[in-house]
Amino acid sequence: MSSDFELERNNNVSSNSSYEKVNGENYRSLPSLTSSTTRTEFSDISFEENGNSTSKRKDVVESVLDNQDTLPLPTFYQTSKQNKKNVFNPDFFTNTFTKGDTAEINTDGGIRAKIAQEIQKEEQLNKEKDKNEGYQFGTFKGVVIRSILNIIGVIYFLRLGWIVGYSGIWLTSAIIVVSKIVTTITTLSLSAIATNGTIGSGGAYYLISRNLGPNFGGAIGIVFSIANAVSVTMYVFGIIETLIEILPWHFSDSVYVETIVYSWVVITIFLIVVISGLDWVVKIEGFLLLILAFSIITWFIGTFTSDEYSYSKNTFRDNMGPEYTSSITFFSQFSIFFPAVTGIMAGANISGDLKDAQKSIPSGTLQSIAYTSVIYIVSAWLLGASVYRDGDHGLKNDYLVQGRQNLHESFTLIGVFSATASSALAVFIGAPKVFQAVCNDKIFPSKINYFGKGSGEKNEPIRAYILTYVIAMLCVLFGDLNAIAPIITNFYLISYAMVNYACFSMSISSSIGWRPSFKYYSKWTALVGTILCVVAMFFIDYIASLITFFILGAIFKYLSLRDLDVNWGPAHDSQQYLTALKGVQKLSKLKVHTKTYRPQFLLLSQMDRLEEKQSTVKFISNDLKHGNGMFMVGQVIIGDKFDQEKNESTEKIKYENNKLLEGVSCFTQSAISNTYYEGVYDFLSLTGLGNLKPNVINLNFLEEWNSSRIVDSDEFVDIINLGIQQKFGVTVFRNMEKMDFSQKHLGTIDVYWLSDDGGLTLLLGYLLTRHKQWKNSNLRVFSHNIGSENQNVLEQDNTQNAVKEMLKGFRIDGEPKILEGLLEEPSQKRTEKWKSMNIKVGKYKARTKKFIKLSEVILENSKNADFVIISLTAPRNLDKLVYLSWLDILSQDLGPMVFVRGNGQTVLTFQA
């Protein structure tokens, strides 16, 4: 069997084969060079010096259906991971087989050798990228330890007894349980999202952005990073405040000065630790966990050996119920305790450094919640059963009561230090990791993305570490962060709320891509979790909650205005699809009423002539947008549908046309047909769904009608006839290149409503006046006399009043005008201008004379009008060249204008 990479010389090129052009010869590309295998990885392949493959590729298996196809393998689809192994890019052939290389690759062996060189480069690149795969921590080291150290913190050692003193054993247990319910539900949602595909780095940001989109994700990424960065200072303050209290000497009389100096020293030590590498941080955290466990165990033993405190039924009974005051309530106690359990994202924050994030995040986070729940509840009951409420060393008045119960008070202090230091390290790692992921996605300006660049083999975010360090050092200068502590807590809570909402949103989206392997979740628990997180925010501090929502909303709005060109398949897209689908299905059952009619435009063009119609496209999409209807651009490609070479040549034109339509609110579609007429017929027959389909076709006047091939003129008129026959409104635009879109229009919009088409001619004029650029224009509605040519002035006034009443009935503010002199002979000058077209009118002489006179009257009235709308007469069985001459003489000397003919459907009504 020939090599997968062998290029076979073939001088007889088949139309259904893929060929590479090399040195003037045609080469048929075998599997690895075809589009069906462009995703495969070029590994496990070796080449001999002569270019022949010595082994068959191990990661490619031929399909039983066709040796040009391969079986799907996991490596084809591992594209979600941010630091994925580089997939082979077939585009290197474009760079490889250049004119300068022909001498080198003019033999089959030379070609294979060249390919082998490129493959080796790819393999080397893969090896380099493999070095950036992260630290590959397991569940216990990467998630369990970090989460426990974040949950068992200062509040456990210094506030749990105080909460028991006021809330009692039962309500303290309730506070713990409710808090754990919130975090457990959030973890279930987190687990569902985490197991719905490969997870990249960035923790909460990555999960939210990939499921709710870059706007939500970017906002959460920023506030979550800020919360972590500021939390470094808050945790360090916990260490320093305790340290200053126990130190026997002080270098300054100012506590503020000592706090700043000691804090800067500690933060600098933390910076050195994190820059040393995450593996060192994890080792230190393991040591801190041992200290924490030692502190808790010695306290537990001390509750039985303490001389001052002892277990008592009376103490237990007295401490069962609450003893709240006017300022200390259940909700105030809840707001103080809840921040203790917000460390559940510690493991997820380093998702890019976990060996198996899909397994470790759900398992590790749930384990840490279970362990800490037991510790908190058991500790609360032990405190309530052994320590009295009142007194100088009672639960209400002594924050260090656990230290007094411990075998030695210093054991509790080292527990406080270890818990606080571990929390500080966790957020010092978390903030840069999350911010690096935000920067790497490039959803913010490039100056911010500077901090996303990693360093070393493990892609450490050194720049982001230093940024976090600077923020933490500056925050130290405030001396006391109690005022912003509720805002930081709310930053965490809004992140958890978004995780829950992301799970709920994906669940109700009915997206077939939502297939989490973690099954122990529900869309309703996710919704409840969202609500509980928001409620908890307002319980903690409603002012801080409002500030949080304001900041989040500002970032969201900013990202919305940036119009980011990213697509991560968020739930919102799936929901929009479902909503639109259901809407179209409902719409198809509705009967269109005059009051609910709206023009829905289909602009038709040959694909290679769309650029000529840019002004028309802009006018329809912008100036007529207040019709709030659909706008579609239909591009007809004239050629053989089965001509592969022709189809490929149109791709460039299609790409250029799509660039022309950037920023235009429209749908685009193309069709290949033998003639322009057939393409238009296909569009009119097949475009749309139910009632959501075009009802007005838009054409540009055929300027070269009198000099082009007869077939072009005939085809143009046939398309107008086709539109009328198919019950479409028809518009023919002309002179649109004269339209000035940059200024407000203060002149007139002249509507020549000369035939009853259902009202579309008048309606388009009214729609223009609704646009801000046209709202100060004067809408003039021209009509001809109702009676005979001998009408007197009084009868003409009555006709004008009738038109005025009609406009009033339509609720359209317009000035009625009556055309005069239509039955007079046209001027010699105007007649000569028409004769210059050199058209034989035959039996249409009298009618032609009327059109010449009408053009003269229109020109007298509307030569300086900003826009002119004229009723379009139907071609029916008219001579096509004569018909086009009528349209030409009516419009050639005017400014921007359009001929309009409705489909006969009434689009205006007096009825309410």
CSV table of C-alpha atoms in Angstrom, one decimal, residues 257-511:
chain,number,residue,atom,x,y,z
A,257,VAL,CA,3.0,52.2,60.3
A,258,GLU,CA,3.8,48.8,61.7
A,259,THR,CA,0.8,47.3,59.8
A,260,ILE,CA,2.2,48.8,56.5
A,261,VAL,CA,5.7,47.6,57.0
A,262,TYR,CA,4.9,44.1,58.2
A,263,SER,CA,2.3,43.7,55.4
A,264,TRP,CA,4.7,44.8,52.7
A,265,VAL,CA,7.3,42.3,54.0
A,266,VAL,CA,4.7,39.4,54.1
A,267,ILE,CA,3.3,40.3,50.6
A,268,THR,CA,6.9,40.4,49.2
A,269,ILE,CA,7.6,36.9,50.7
A,270,PHE,CA,4.4,35.6,49.1
A,271,LEU,CA,5.4,37.1,45.7
A,272,ILE,CA,8.8,35.3,45.9
A,273,VAL,CA,6.9,32.0,46.8
A,274,VAL,CA,4.5,32.2,43.9
A,275,ILE,CA,7.1,33.2,41.4
A,276,SER,CA,9.1,30.2,42.5
A,277,GLY,CA,6.4,28.1,40.9
A,278,LEU,CA,3.0,26.6,41.7
A,279,ASP,CA,4.6,23.3,42.7
A,280,TRP,CA,6.3,25.1,45.5
A,281,VAL,CA,3.0,26.7,46.5
A,282,VAL,CA,1.3,23.4,46.6
A,283,LYS,CA,4.1,21.9,48.8
A,284,ILE,CA,3.8,24.8,51.2
A,285,GLU,CA,0.0,24.5,51.2
A,286,GLY,CA,0.4,20.8,52.1
A,287,PHE,CA,2.6,21.8,55.1
A,288,LEU,CA,0.0,24.5,56.1
A,289,LEU,CA,-2.7,21.9,56.0
A,290,LEU,CA,-0.8,19.8,58.5
A,291,ILE,CA,-0.4,22.8,60.8
A,292,LEU,CA,-4.2,23.6,60.4
A,293,ALA,CA,-5.1,20.0,61.2
A,294,PHE,CA,-2.7,20.0,64.2
A,295,SER,CA,-4.3,23.2,65.5
A,296,ILE,CA,-7.9,21.8,65.2
A,297,ILE,CA,-7.0,18.5,66.8
A,298,THR,CA,-5.2,20.1,69.8
A,299,TRP,CA,-8.2,22.3,70.3
A,300,PHE,CA,-10.5,19.3,70.2
A,301,ILE,CA,-8.4,17.6,72.9
A,302,GLY,CA,-8.2,20.8,74.9
A,303,THR,CA,-12.0,21.0,75.2
A,304,PHE,CA,-11.8,18.0,77.4
A,305,THR,CA,-8.7,19.1,79.4
A,306,SER,CA,-9.3,22.8,79.9
A,307,ASP,CA,-9.4,24.0,83.4
A,308,GLU,CA,-11.6,27.1,82.6
A,309,TYR,CA,-14.1,25.4,80.3
A,310,SER,CA,-15.8,22.0,80.5
A,311,TYR,CA,-18.7,20.2,79.0
A,312,SER,CA,-21.9,20.7,80.9
A,313,LYS,CA,-25.6,19.9,80.2
A,314,ASN,CA,-26.6,23.2,81.6
A,315,THR,CA,-24.2,25.1,79.3
A,316,PHE,CA,-25.4,23.0,76.3
A,317,ARG,CA,-29.0,23.7,77.2
A,318,ASP,CA,-28.4,27.5,77.8
A,319,ASN,CA,-26.6,27.8,74.5
A,320,MET,CA,-29.2,26.1,72.3
A,321,GLY,CA,-31.3,29.2,71.5
A,322,PRO,CA,-30.3,32.6,70.3
A,323,GLU,CA,-29.8,35.8,72.3
A,324,TYR,CA,-29.9,38.5,69.6
A,325,THR,CA,-29.8,42.2,70.2
A,326,SER,CA,-31.1,45.1,68.2
A,327,SER,CA,-27.9,45.4,66.2
A,328,ILE,CA,-27.0,41.7,66.1
A,329,THR,CA,-29.5,39.6,64.2
A,330,PHE,CA,-29.6,36.3,62.4
A,331,PHE,CA,-29.0,38.0,59.1
A,332,SER,CA,-26.1,40.1,60.4
A,333,GLN,CA,-24.5,36.9,61.8
A,334,PHE,CA,-25.1,35.1,58.4
A,335,SER,CA,-23.4,38.0,56.6
A,336,ILE,CA,-20.4,37.6,58.8
A,337,PHE,CA,-20.1,33.9,58.5
A,338,PHE,CA,-20.9,33.4,54.8
A,339,PRO,CA,-17.6,34.7,53.5
A,340,ALA,CA,-15.9,31.8,55.3
A,341,VAL,CA,-17.4,29.3,52.8
A,342,THR,CA,-16.7,31.2,49.6
A,343,GLY,CA,-13.4,29.4,48.9
A,344,ILE,CA,-14.9,26.7,46.7
A,345,MET,CA,-13.3,28.1,43.6
A,346,ALA,CA,-9.7,27.7,44.8
A,347,GLY,CA,-9.2,24.5,42.9
A,348,ALA,CA,-11.1,25.6,39.8
A,349,ASN,CA,-8.9,28.8,39.6
A,350,ILE,CA,-5.9,26.6,38.6
A,351,SER,CA,-8.0,24.5,36.2
A,352,GLY,CA,-5.2,24.7,33.5
A,353,ASP,CA,-2.8,23.1,36.0
A,354,LEU,CA,-4.9,20.1,36.9
A,355,LYS,CA,-4.2,16.7,35.4
A,356,ASP,CA,-7.9,15.9,34.9
A,357,ALA,CA,-9.9,19.0,35.6
A,358,GLN,CA,-13.2,17.4,34.6
A,359,LYS,CA,-12.7,14.8,37.3
A,360,SER,CA,-10.8,16.8,39.9
A,361,ILE,CA,-13.0,19.9,40.1
A,362,PRO,CA,-16.3,18.1,40.9
A,363,SER,CA,-14.8,15.5,43.1
A,364,GLY,CA,-12.3,17.7,45.0
A,365,THR,CA,-14.7,20.6,45.6
A,366,LEU,CA,-17.5,18.4,46.9
A,367,GLN,CA,-15.1,16.5,49.2
A,368,SER,CA,-13.8,19.8,50.6
A,369,ILE,CA,-17.4,21.0,51.2
A,370,ALA,CA,-18.2,17.8,53.0
A,371,TYR,CA,-15.1,17.8,55.2
A,372,THR,CA,-15.4,21.4,56.2
A,373,SER,CA,-19.2,21.1,56.8
A,374,VAL,CA,-18.5,18.4,59.4
A,375,ILE,CA,-15.7,20.5,61.0
A,376,TYR,CA,-17.8,23.6,61.2
A,377,ILE,CA,-21.0,22.0,62.6
A,378,VAL,CA,-19.1,19.7,65.1
A,379,SER,CA,-17.0,22.6,66.3
A,380,ALA,CA,-20.1,24.8,66.8
A,381,TRP,CA,-21.7,22.1,68.9
A,382,LEU,CA,-18.6,21.5,70.9
A,383,LEU,CA,-18.2,25.3,71.6
A,384,GLY,CA,-21.9,25.5,72.6
A,385,ALA,CA,-21.6,22.6,74.9
A,386,SER,CA,-18.4,23.7,76.7
A,387,VAL,CA,-18.2,27.5,76.8
A,388,TYR,CA,-20.5,29.8,78.6
A,389,ARG,CA,-22.0,32.8,76.8
A,390,ASP,CA,-21.3,35.8,79.1
A,391,GLY,CA,-18.3,36.9,81.0
A,392,ASP,CA,-15.0,38.3,79.9
A,393,HIS,CA,-14.0,35.0,78.4
A,394,GLY,CA,-17.4,33.9,77.3
A,395,LEU,CA,-18.5,33.3,73.7
A,396,LYS,CA,-19.9,36.8,73.2
A,397,ASN,CA,-16.9,38.7,74.4
A,398,ASP,CA,-13.8,36.7,73.6
A,399,TYR,CA,-12.8,36.1,70.0
A,400,LEU,CA,-9.9,33.9,71.2
A,401,VAL,CA,-12.0,31.5,73.2
A,402,GLN,CA,-10.8,28.6,71.0
A,403,GLY,CA,-7.2,29.6,71.9
A,404,ARG,CA,-8.0,29.5,75.6
A,405,GLN,CA,-9.5,26.0,75.2
A,406,ASN,CA,-6.5,24.7,73.2
A,407,LEU,CA,-3.7,22.7,74.8
A,408,HIS,CA,-1.7,25.8,74.3
A,409,GLU,CA,-3.0,29.2,73.0
A,410,SER,CA,-0.1,29.4,70.5
A,411,PHE,CA,-1.5,26.3,68.8
A,412,THR,CA,-4.6,28.3,67.8
A,413,LEU,CA,-2.5,31.2,66.8
A,414,ILE,CA,-0.4,29.1,64.4
A,415,GLY,CA,-3.6,27.7,63.1
A,416,VAL,CA,-4.8,31.3,62.4
A,417,PHE,CA,-1.5,32.1,60.7
A,418,SER,CA,-1.6,28.9,58.6
A,419,ALA,CA,-5.2,29.4,57.5
A,420,THR,CA,-4.7,33.0,56.7
A,421,ALA,CA,-1.4,32.5,54.9
A,422,SER,CA,-2.8,29.6,52.8
A,423,SER,CA,-5.8,31.8,51.8
A,424,ALA,CA,-3.5,34.6,50.9
A,425,LEU,CA,-1.4,32.3,48.7
A,426,ALA,CA,-4.5,30.8,47.1
A,427,VAL,CA,-5.8,34.2,46.0
A,428,PHE,CA,-2.3,35.4,45.0
A,429,ILE,CA,-2.2,32.4,42.6
A,430,GLY,CA,-5.9,32.7,41.6
A,431,ALA,CA,-5.9,36.4,40.6
A,432,PRO,CA,-3.0,36.1,38.1
A,433,LYS,CA,-4.2,32.8,36.7
A,434,VAL,CA,-7.7,34.1,36.0
A,435,PHE,CA,-6.4,37.4,34.6
A,436,GLN,CA,-4.0,35.6,32.4
A,437,ALA,CA,-6.8,33.6,30.8
A,438,VAL,CA,-8.8,36.9,30.3
A,439,CYS,CA,-5.8,38.5,28.6
A,440,ASN,CA,-5.1,35.5,26.4
A,441,ASP,CA,-8.6,35.6,25.0
A,442,LYS,CA,-7.9,39.2,23.8
A,443,ILE,CA,-11.4,40.5,24.6
A,444,PHE,CA,-9.9,43.7,26.2
A,445,PRO,CA,-7.5,46.2,24.5
A,446,SER,CA,-4.0,45.1,23.7
A,447,LYS,CA,-2.5,47.2,26.5
A,448,ILE,CA,-4.3,45.0,29.1
A,449,ASN,CA,-3.3,41.8,27.2
A,450,TYR,CA,0.3,42.6,28.0
A,451,PHE,CA,-0.2,41.0,31.4
A,452,GLY,CA,-1.3,37.7,29.9
A,453,LYS,CA,2.0,36.6,28.5
A,454,GLY,CA,3.5,33.6,30.4
A,455,SER,CA,7.1,32.8,31.2
A,456,GLY,CA,9.1,29.6,31.5
A,457,GLU,CA,8.1,26.0,30.6
A,458,LYS,CA,5.0,26.2,32.7
A,459,ASN,CA,3.7,29.4,31.2
A,460,GLU,CA,3.8,31.2,34.6
A,461,PRO,CA,1.9,34.5,34.6
A,462,ILE,CA,4.8,36.5,36.0
A,463,ARG,CA,3.6,39.8,34.7
A,464,ALA,CA,0.1,39.2,36.3
A,465,TYR,CA,1.8,38.1,39.6
A,466,ILE,CA,3.7,41.5,39.7
A,467,LEU,CA,0.4,43.3,38.9
A,468,THR,CA,-1.3,41.5,41.7
A,469,TYR,CA,1.6,42.4,44.0
A,470,VAL,CA,1.4,46.1,43.1
A,471,ILE,CA,-2.4,46.1,43.8
A,472,ALA,CA,-1.9,44.3,47.1
A,473,MET,CA,0.9,46.7,48.2
A,474,LEU,CA,-1.2,49.8,47.3
A,475,CYS,CA,-4.2,48.4,49.2
A,476,VAL,CA,-2.0,48.1,52.3
A,477,LEU,CA,-1.8,51.9,52.3
A,478,PHE,CA,-5.6,52.1,53.1
A,479,GLY,CA,-4.8,50.6,56.5
A,480,ASP,CA,-8.3,49.1,56.9
A,481,LEU,CA,-10.2,47.3,54.2
A,482,ASN,CA,-13.3,46.7,56.2
A,483,ALA,CA,-15.2,49.2,54.2
A,484,ILE,CA,-14.7,47.4,50.9
A,485,ALA,CA,-14.7,43.9,52.3
A,486,PRO,CA,-18.5,43.4,51.6
A,487,ILE,CA,-17.8,44.5,47.9
A,488,ILE,CA,-15.1,41.9,47.6
A,489,THR,CA,-17.4,39.2,49.1
A,490,ASN,CA,-20.1,40.3,46.6
A,491,PHE,CA,-17.6,39.9,43.8
A,492,TYR,CA,-17.2,36.3,44.8
A,493,LEU,CA,-20.9,35.8,45.1
A,494,ILE,CA,-21.8,37.3,41.8
A,495,SER,CA,-19.2,34.9,40.2
A,496,TYR,CA,-21.0,32.0,41.9
A,497,ALA,CA,-24.4,33.3,40.8
A,498,MET,CA,-23.1,33.4,37.2
A,499,VAL,CA,-21.8,29.8,37.4
A,500,ASN,CA,-25.3,28.7,38.5
A,501,TYR,CA,-26.9,30.8,35.9
A,502,ALA,CA,-24.6,29.4,33.2
A,503,CYS,CA,-25.7,25.9,34.2
A,504,PHE,CA,-29.4,26.8,34.2
A,505,SER,CA,-29.1,28.7,30.9
A,506,MET,CA,-27.3,25.8,29.2
A,507,SER,CA,-29.9,23.3,30.6
A,508,ILE,CA,-32.9,25.2,29.3
A,509,SER,CA,-31.3,26.0,25.9
A,510,SER,CA,-31.9,22.4,24.7
A,511,SER,CA,-28.5,22.6,23.0
